[in-house]
């Protein structure tokens, strides 16, 4: 009889502790969303230098771009203002982790999945290369990257791809597209590996440069997602609901068309894309 009583007591304690743990977790999650509601503002980290994702049009001090306008629409539907902080891509995850910003937009990677919360994709794409137009920078396969110089940020998946195929990565700070493209043109670097849609539009802005989008190489399918703190589960759930609504009512398609020449980046591409083993 005493044994049964003690088992009942222990079970009750366990259930109480479990309930307390769940309650604490829920309060932490609610605290993040409650803080955003209280301030009436969500802070978004963005580059501000990457056409057409996040940039300042010439002669304008108004930030715009696909990522920017999607973030503004998310804020609008959440009922809060959006404040943007511009920073280098390499600084965004640390800014999110420290609480300096509430959300960014990036693709999920194995190392970051356990540390951050990722929404449903707001953009689908794949990687390709910008090379010199007259000789494709001597690159006809991914293996031809060996010994080439690839311009890029230090911690991106695109730089990881370059290193995997033994290219030397030449890193930059938070510079505009013309710095990358001019260096390929003048031979300081040989290639820029990046998102297909971004590069497709970027090269049209510099017709004087001897550069082109590689005609044959499409690799590493990617997504771009809204990223929040791992603890911000309430916020992430609300963002996912908003993204689903934006896809259903055609808002994402409309914003995409405005910045990607009528193309719809909110849907998965139909092109055959090479998977690269060991690159997440």
Coordinates of C-alpha atoms in Angstrom, one line a residue, residues 56-267:
X56 CA 18.7 51.4 -52.3
X57 CA 17.7 52.6 -55.8
X58 CA 20.0 55.2 -57.3
X59 CA 19.2 58.6 -55.9
X60 CA 16.8 57.2 -53.3
X61 CA 17.2 56.8 -49.5
X62 CA 14.2 54.3 -49.4
X63 CA 15.3 50.7 -49.0
X64 CA 13.5 48.3 -51.2
X65 CA 13.8 44.8 -52.9
X66 CA 12.1 41.5 -52.8
X67 CA 13.3 40.6 -49.3
X68 CA 12.5 44.1 -48.0
X69 CA 9.0 44.2 -49.5
X70 CA 8.2 40.7 -48.3
X71 CA 9.3 41.7 -44.8
X72 CA 7.2 44.8 -44.9
X73 CA 4.1 42.8 -45.9
X74 CA 4.8 40.3 -43.1
X75 CA 5.0 43.2 -40.6
X76 CA 1.8 44.7 -42.0
X77 CA -0.1 41.5 -41.6
X78 CA 1.3 41.0 -38.1
X79 CA 0.1 44.5 -37.2
X80 CA 3.5 45.9 -36.4
X81 CA 5.9 48.4 -38.0
X82 CA 9.1 47.1 -39.6
X83 CA 12.5 48.7 -38.8
X84 CA 15.4 47.6 -41.0
X85 CA 19.1 47.4 -39.9
X86 CA 21.6 47.0 -42.8
X87 CA 24.6 44.8 -42.2
X88 CA 26.9 42.4 -43.9
X89 CA 25.5 38.9 -44.5
X90 CA 28.2 37.4 -42.2
X91 CA 26.9 39.5 -39.3
X92 CA 23.2 38.6 -39.6
X93 CA 23.0 35.4 -37.7
X94 CA 25.0 36.7 -34.8
X95 CA 22.8 39.8 -34.7
X96 CA 19.7 37.5 -34.6
X97 CA 21.3 35.4 -31.9
X98 CA 22.2 38.4 -29.7
X99 CA 18.7 39.9 -30.1
X100 CA 19.8 42.9 -32.0
X101 CA 17.3 42.0 -34.7
X102 CA 14.1 39.9 -34.6
X103 CA 14.3 38.3 -38.0
X104 CA 16.4 38.0 -41.1
X105 CA 16.0 36.1 -44.4
X106 CA 18.4 33.3 -45.3
X107 CA 18.6 29.7 -46.4
X108 CA 18.6 26.9 -43.8
X109 CA 21.9 25.0 -43.3
X110 CA 22.7 22.1 -41.1
X111 CA 24.8 24.1 -38.7
X112 CA 22.0 26.7 -38.3
X113 CA 18.9 24.5 -38.2
X114 CA 19.5 23.7 -34.5
X115 CA 20.1 27.3 -33.5
X116 CA 17.3 29.2 -35.3
X117 CA 13.8 28.8 -36.4
X118 CA 13.1 28.8 -40.2
X119 CA 9.8 29.6 -41.9
X120 CA 8.3 28.0 -45.0
X121 CA 10.3 29.2 -48.1
X122 CA 9.6 32.6 -49.5
X123 CA 11.9 32.0 -52.4
X124 CA 13.2 28.9 -54.4
X125 CA 16.3 29.0 -56.5
X126 CA 19.6 27.4 -57.3
X127 CA 23.2 28.5 -57.8
X128 CA 25.1 29.4 -60.9
X129 CA 28.1 31.4 -61.9
X130 CA 29.0 34.8 -63.3
X131 CA 32.2 34.3 -65.5
X132 CA 34.0 36.3 -68.2
X133 CA 32.0 36.3 -71.4
X134 CA 34.8 35.7 -73.8
X135 CA 36.1 32.4 -72.4
X136 CA 33.7 31.5 -69.5
X137 CA 36.8 32.1 -67.3
X138 CA 38.0 28.7 -68.4
X139 CA 35.2 27.0 -66.4
X140 CA 33.1 24.4 -68.1
X141 CA 32.5 22.0 -65.2
X142 CA 32.4 22.4 -61.5
X143 CA 35.8 20.7 -61.3
X144 CA 37.3 23.5 -63.4
X145 CA 36.9 25.8 -60.3
X146 CA 40.2 24.3 -59.1
X147 CA 42.8 27.1 -58.8
X148 CA 40.3 29.8 -59.7
X149 CA 39.6 32.9 -57.6
X150 CA 35.9 33.2 -56.5
X151 CA 34.6 36.4 -55.1
X152 CA 32.2 36.1 -52.2
X153 CA 31.4 36.5 -48.5
X154 CA 33.3 34.3 -46.1
X155 CA 30.5 32.2 -44.6
X156 CA 28.0 31.7 -47.4
X157 CA 27.2 28.3 -49.0
X158 CA 28.4 29.7 -52.3
X159 CA 31.9 30.2 -50.8
X160 CA 31.7 26.7 -49.4
X161 CA 31.0 25.3 -52.9
X162 CA 34.0 27.2 -54.3
X163 CA 36.3 25.8 -51.6
X164 CA 34.9 22.3 -52.1
X165 CA 36.2 22.4 -55.7
X166 CA 39.5 23.9 -54.6
X167 CA 38.9 27.5 -55.7
X168 CA 40.4 30.4 -53.7
X169 CA 37.7 32.5 -52.1
X170 CA 38.4 36.3 -52.3
X171 CA 36.2 37.8 -49.5
X172 CA 34.5 41.2 -49.4
X173 CA 32.7 43.3 -46.8
X174 CA 29.2 44.6 -47.3
X175 CA 29.8 45.9 -50.8
X176 CA 27.5 46.5 -53.8
X177 CA 27.2 44.1 -56.8
X178 CA 29.4 46.2 -59.0
X179 CA 32.5 45.5 -56.8
X180 CA 32.1 41.7 -57.4
X181 CA 31.3 42.0 -61.1
X182 CA 34.0 44.5 -61.9
X183 CA 36.7 42.1 -60.4
X184 CA 35.5 39.3 -62.7
X185 CA 35.6 41.7 -65.6
X186 CA 39.1 42.9 -64.9
X187 CA 40.6 39.5 -63.9
X188 CA 41.1 40.1 -60.2
X189 CA 38.7 37.2 -59.7
X190 CA 37.5 34.6 -62.1
X191 CA 34.0 33.8 -60.9
X192 CA 31.1 34.7 -58.6
X193 CA 29.0 31.8 -57.4
X194 CA 25.6 33.0 -56.2
X195 CA 21.8 32.8 -56.6
X196 CA 20.6 32.3 -60.2
X197 CA 17.9 35.0 -60.1
X198 CA 20.0 37.6 -58.3
X199 CA 22.9 37.1 -60.8
X200 CA 20.6 37.1 -63.8
X201 CA 19.4 40.5 -63.0
X202 CA 22.6 41.9 -61.6
X203 CA 24.6 41.5 -64.9
X204 CA 22.0 43.4 -66.9
X205 CA 22.9 46.5 -64.9
X206 CA 26.5 46.4 -66.2
X207 CA 26.4 45.8 -69.9
X208 CA 29.9 47.4 -70.2
X209 CA 31.5 44.5 -68.3
X210 CA 32.9 41.4 -70.0
X211 CA 30.7 39.1 -68.0
X212 CA 28.0 36.6 -68.5
X213 CA 25.9 34.0 -66.7
X214 CA 27.3 30.6 -67.2
X215 CA 25.1 28.9 -69.9
X216 CA 25.4 25.3 -68.7
X217 CA 26.0 25.1 -65.0
X218 CA 23.0 25.0 -62.6
X219 CA 23.6 23.4 -59.2
X220 CA 22.7 23.3 -55.5
X221 CA 19.0 24.0 -55.2
X222 CA 18.3 26.5 -52.4
X223 CA 15.5 28.2 -50.6
X224 CA 15.3 31.6 -48.8
X225 CA 13.3 31.6 -45.6
X226 CA 12.4 34.0 -42.8
X227 CA 14.7 33.2 -39.8
X228 CA 14.0 33.9 -36.2
X229 CA 15.4 33.0 -32.8
X230 CA 14.9 29.3 -31.9
X231 CA 12.8 30.3 -28.9
X232 CA 10.5 32.5 -31.0
X233 CA 8.0 29.7 -31.8
X234 CA 4.9 31.9 -31.4
X235 CA 6.4 34.4 -33.8
X236 CA 7.5 31.7 -36.3
X237 CA 4.0 30.2 -36.3
X238 CA 2.4 33.6 -37.0
X239 CA 5.0 34.2 -39.8
X240 CA 4.3 30.8 -41.4
X241 CA 0.5 31.6 -41.3
X242 CA 1.2 35.0 -43.0
X243 CA 3.4 33.4 -45.7
X244 CA 0.8 30.7 -46.4
X245 CA -1.8 33.5 -46.9
X246 CA 0.6 35.5 -49.1
X247 CA 1.1 32.5 -51.4
X248 CA -2.6 31.7 -51.6
X249 CA -3.7 35.3 -52.4
X250 CA -0.9 35.8 -54.9
X251 CA 1.0 38.5 -53.0
X252 CA 4.4 36.7 -53.1
X253 CA 3.9 36.2 -56.9
X254 CA 3.1 39.9 -57.3
X255 CA 6.2 41.1 -55.3
X256 CA 8.4 38.6 -57.1
X257 CA 7.2 39.9 -60.5
X258 CA 8.1 43.4 -59.6
X259 CA 11.7 42.6 -58.7
X260 CA 12.6 39.6 -60.8
X261 CA 11.4 40.7 -64.3
X262 CA 8.1 38.9 -64.1
X263 CA 9.5 35.6 -62.8
X264 CA 7.9 33.9 -59.8
X265 CA 10.6 32.9 -57.3
X266 CA 7.9 31.8 -54.8
X267 CA 7.5 28.5 -56.8

